[in-house]
Amino acid sequence: MTFSVDVTVRGYELDTQGHLNQAVYLQYAEHARWELLRAAGLPQEKLLADGVGPVALEVTVKYLRELRGGERVRVTCRFDYGTGKTFTLEQRILKEDGTVAAEITGVGGVLDLTARRLVPDPGGRLAALADNPDLLTG
């Protein structure tokens, strides 16, 4: 399942050319990831209480179309788990007409906040804590 959230591009997020500042694409992606975790029943407080936290290990943004102030976009998010300590992130920022404005891919993990090491089964750890673990699978 691919999760999504809607965002409106705000004027203060624009650069001098009048389009969305490149760093804000990353903020939108981060927002969608946290909203996915929250919707699955994993707000930050619950993760901290369990002694874990999600970490981004690698992020790549492919900018495909500019975004301007006032445009509404949909930010998608999907986690794909393998067998190791990391998982892949696939995200898109879509314009209202469905045009892909950006593709964000990455590698993430779940950090044990005491040991400062990645947990061995991030998908399993998150699913065990989640109220709605089905949202966490791609």
Tab-separated table of C-alpha atoms in Angstrom:
chain	number	residue	atom	x	y	z
A	1	MET	CA	0.000	0.000	0.000
A	2	THR	CA	1.235	3.497	-0.811
A	3	PHE	CA	0.383	6.116	1.798
A	4	SER	CA	-0.074	9.777	0.880
A	5	VAL	CA	-0.621	13.228	2.369
A	6	ASP	CA	-1.659	16.470	0.692
A	7	VAL	CA	0.324	19.685	1.085
A	8	THR	CA	-0.158	23.199	-0.267
A	9	VAL	CA	3.006	24.993	-1.390
A	10	ARG	CA	3.364	28.100	0.775
A	11	GLY	CA	4.823	31.392	-0.373
A	12	TYR	CA	7.638	31.430	2.165
A	13	GLU	CA	8.888	28.093	0.777
A	14	LEU	CA	9.714	29.613	-2.622
A	15	ASP	CA	13.174	30.525	-3.857
A	16	THR	CA	14.198	33.619	-5.806
A	17	GLN	CA	12.954	32.060	-9.077
A	18	GLY	CA	9.461	31.751	-7.588
A	19	HIS	CA	9.377	27.978	-7.312
A	20	LEU	CA	9.618	25.582	-4.389
A	21	ASN	CA	13.064	25.656	-2.795
A	22	GLN	CA	14.917	22.401	-3.352
A	23	ALA	CA	15.331	21.706	0.379
A	24	VAL	CA	11.578	21.885	0.939
A	25	TYR	CA	11.031	18.817	-1.241
A	26	LEU	CA	12.955	16.907	1.445
A	27	GLN	CA	10.787	18.456	4.162
A	28	TYR	CA	7.637	17.339	2.359
A	29	ALA	CA	9.050	13.812	2.087
A	30	GLU	CA	9.950	13.784	5.794
A	31	HIS	CA	6.464	15.036	6.674
A	32	ALA	CA	4.878	12.195	4.690
A	33	ARG	CA	7.083	9.598	6.392
A	34	TRP	CA	6.121	10.849	9.852
A	35	GLU	CA	2.447	10.994	8.886
A	36	LEU	CA	2.654	7.394	7.695
A	37	LEU	CA	4.157	6.320	11.010
A	38	ARG	CA	1.531	8.321	12.926
A	39	ALA	CA	-1.321	6.811	10.886
A	40	ALA	CA	0.077	3.346	11.616
A	41	GLY	CA	-0.109	4.145	15.337
A	42	LEU	CA	3.550	5.040	15.761
A	43	PRO	CA	3.781	8.670	16.866
A	44	GLN	CA	7.219	9.870	17.890
A	45	GLU	CA	6.413	9.531	21.607
A	46	LYS	CA	5.583	5.837	21.233
A	47	LEU	CA	8.788	5.131	19.339
A	48	LEU	CA	10.862	7.018	21.911
A	49	ALA	CA	9.163	5.133	24.746
A	50	ASP	CA	10.274	1.894	23.064
A	51	GLY	CA	13.804	3.255	22.682
A	52	VAL	CA	13.858	3.371	18.889
A	53	GLY	CA	13.684	5.960	16.145
A	54	PRO	CA	13.609	5.933	12.355
A	55	VAL	CA	16.724	7.160	10.586
A	56	ALA	CA	17.399	8.184	7.005
A	57	LEU	CA	20.693	6.744	5.810
A	58	GLU	CA	20.567	7.857	2.188
A	59	VAL	CA	18.209	10.133	0.230
A	60	THR	CA	18.135	10.958	-3.472
A	61	VAL	CA	15.812	13.532	-5.003
A	62	LYS	CA	15.061	13.658	-8.700
A	63	TYR	CA	13.487	17.042	-9.522
A	64	LEU	CA	11.183	16.672	-12.519
A	65	ARG	CA	8.765	19.660	-12.524
A	66	GLU	CA	8.768	22.962	-10.703
A	67	LEU	CA	6.173	23.743	-8.057
A	68	ARG	CA	4.813	27.224	-7.396
A	69	GLY	CA	3.089	28.892	-4.476
A	70	GLY	CA	-0.509	27.831	-3.898
A	71	GLU	CA	-0.211	24.528	-5.769
A	72	ARG	CA	-1.621	21.509	-3.961
A	73	VAL	CA	0.515	18.396	-4.129
A	74	ARG	CA	0.202	14.828	-2.946
A	75	VAL	CA	3.263	13.290	-1.299
A	76	THR	CA	3.341	9.499	-1.384
A	77	CYS	CA	5.357	7.189	0.815
A	78	ARG	CA	6.085	3.487	0.723
A	79	PHE	CA	8.516	1.410	2.783
A	80	ASP	CA	9.901	-1.768	1.219
A	81	TYR	CA	11.568	-4.149	3.662
A	82	GLY	CA	14.185	-6.681	2.767
A	83	THR	CA	15.914	-9.111	5.064
A	84	GLY	CA	18.608	-6.864	6.551
A	85	LYS	CA	18.808	-3.927	8.923
A	86	THR	CA	17.714	-1.391	6.316
A	87	PHE	CA	14.710	-0.778	4.097
A	88	THR	CA	14.066	1.306	1.018
A	89	LEU	CA	11.837	4.359	0.817
A	90	GLU	CA	9.962	5.297	-2.325
A	91	GLN	CA	8.213	8.634	-2.475
A	92	ARG	CA	6.720	10.870	-5.120
A	93	ILE	CA	5.459	14.414	-5.102
A	94	LEU	CA	2.536	14.643	-7.497
A	95	LYS	CA	0.823	17.722	-8.905
A	96	GLU	CA	-2.981	17.818	-8.887
A	97	ASP	CA	-3.083	16.636	-12.513
A	98	GLY	CA	-0.977	13.583	-11.592
A	99	THR	CA	2.291	14.900	-13.048
A	100	VAL	CA	5.272	13.720	-11.015
A	101	ALA	CA	7.115	16.803	-9.725
A	102	ALA	CA	9.784	14.839	-7.837
A	103	GLU	CA	10.862	11.323	-6.997
A	104	ILE	CA	12.524	10.691	-3.650
A	105	THR	CA	14.238	7.386	-2.966
A	106	GLY	CA	16.279	6.374	-0.007
A	107	VAL	CA	17.488	3.904	2.513
A	108	GLY	CA	16.269	3.958	6.096
A	109	GLY	CA	16.561	1.999	9.275
A	110	VAL	CA	15.342	1.868	12.839
A	111	LEU	CA	17.930	2.950	15.379
A	112	ASP	CA	18.145	1.474	18.880
A	113	LEU	CA	18.585	4.731	20.776
A	114	THR	CA	20.531	3.155	23.638
A	115	ALA	CA	22.908	0.918	21.687
A	116	ARG	CA	23.112	3.463	18.818
A	117	ARG	CA	22.890	0.570	16.348
A	118	LEU	CA	20.307	-0.379	13.742
A	119	VAL	CA	17.793	-3.002	14.859
A	120	PRO	CA	18.075	-6.270	12.901
A	121	ASP	CA	14.458	-6.443	11.617
A	122	PRO	CA	13.138	-2.896	11.183
A	123	GLY	CA	9.864	-3.955	9.544
A	124	GLY	CA	9.140	-6.491	12.261
A	125	ARG	CA	10.028	-4.060	15.045
A	126	LEU	CA	7.762	-1.340	13.668
A	127	ALA	CA	4.924	-3.789	12.955
A	128	ALA	CA	5.091	-5.164	16.512
A	129	LEU	CA	4.611	-1.644	17.916
A	130	ALA	CA	2.051	-0.414	15.387
A	131	ASP	CA	-1.716	-0.237	15.873
A	132	ASN	CA	-2.189	-0.559	12.094
A	133	PRO	CA	0.870	-2.421	10.749
A	134	ASP	CA	-0.684	-2.923	7.292
A	135	LEU	CA	0.129	0.729	6.508
A	136	LEU	CA	3.834	-0.006	6.947
A	137	THR	CA	4.160	-2.500	4.109
A	138	GLY	CA	4.703	-1.661	0.451
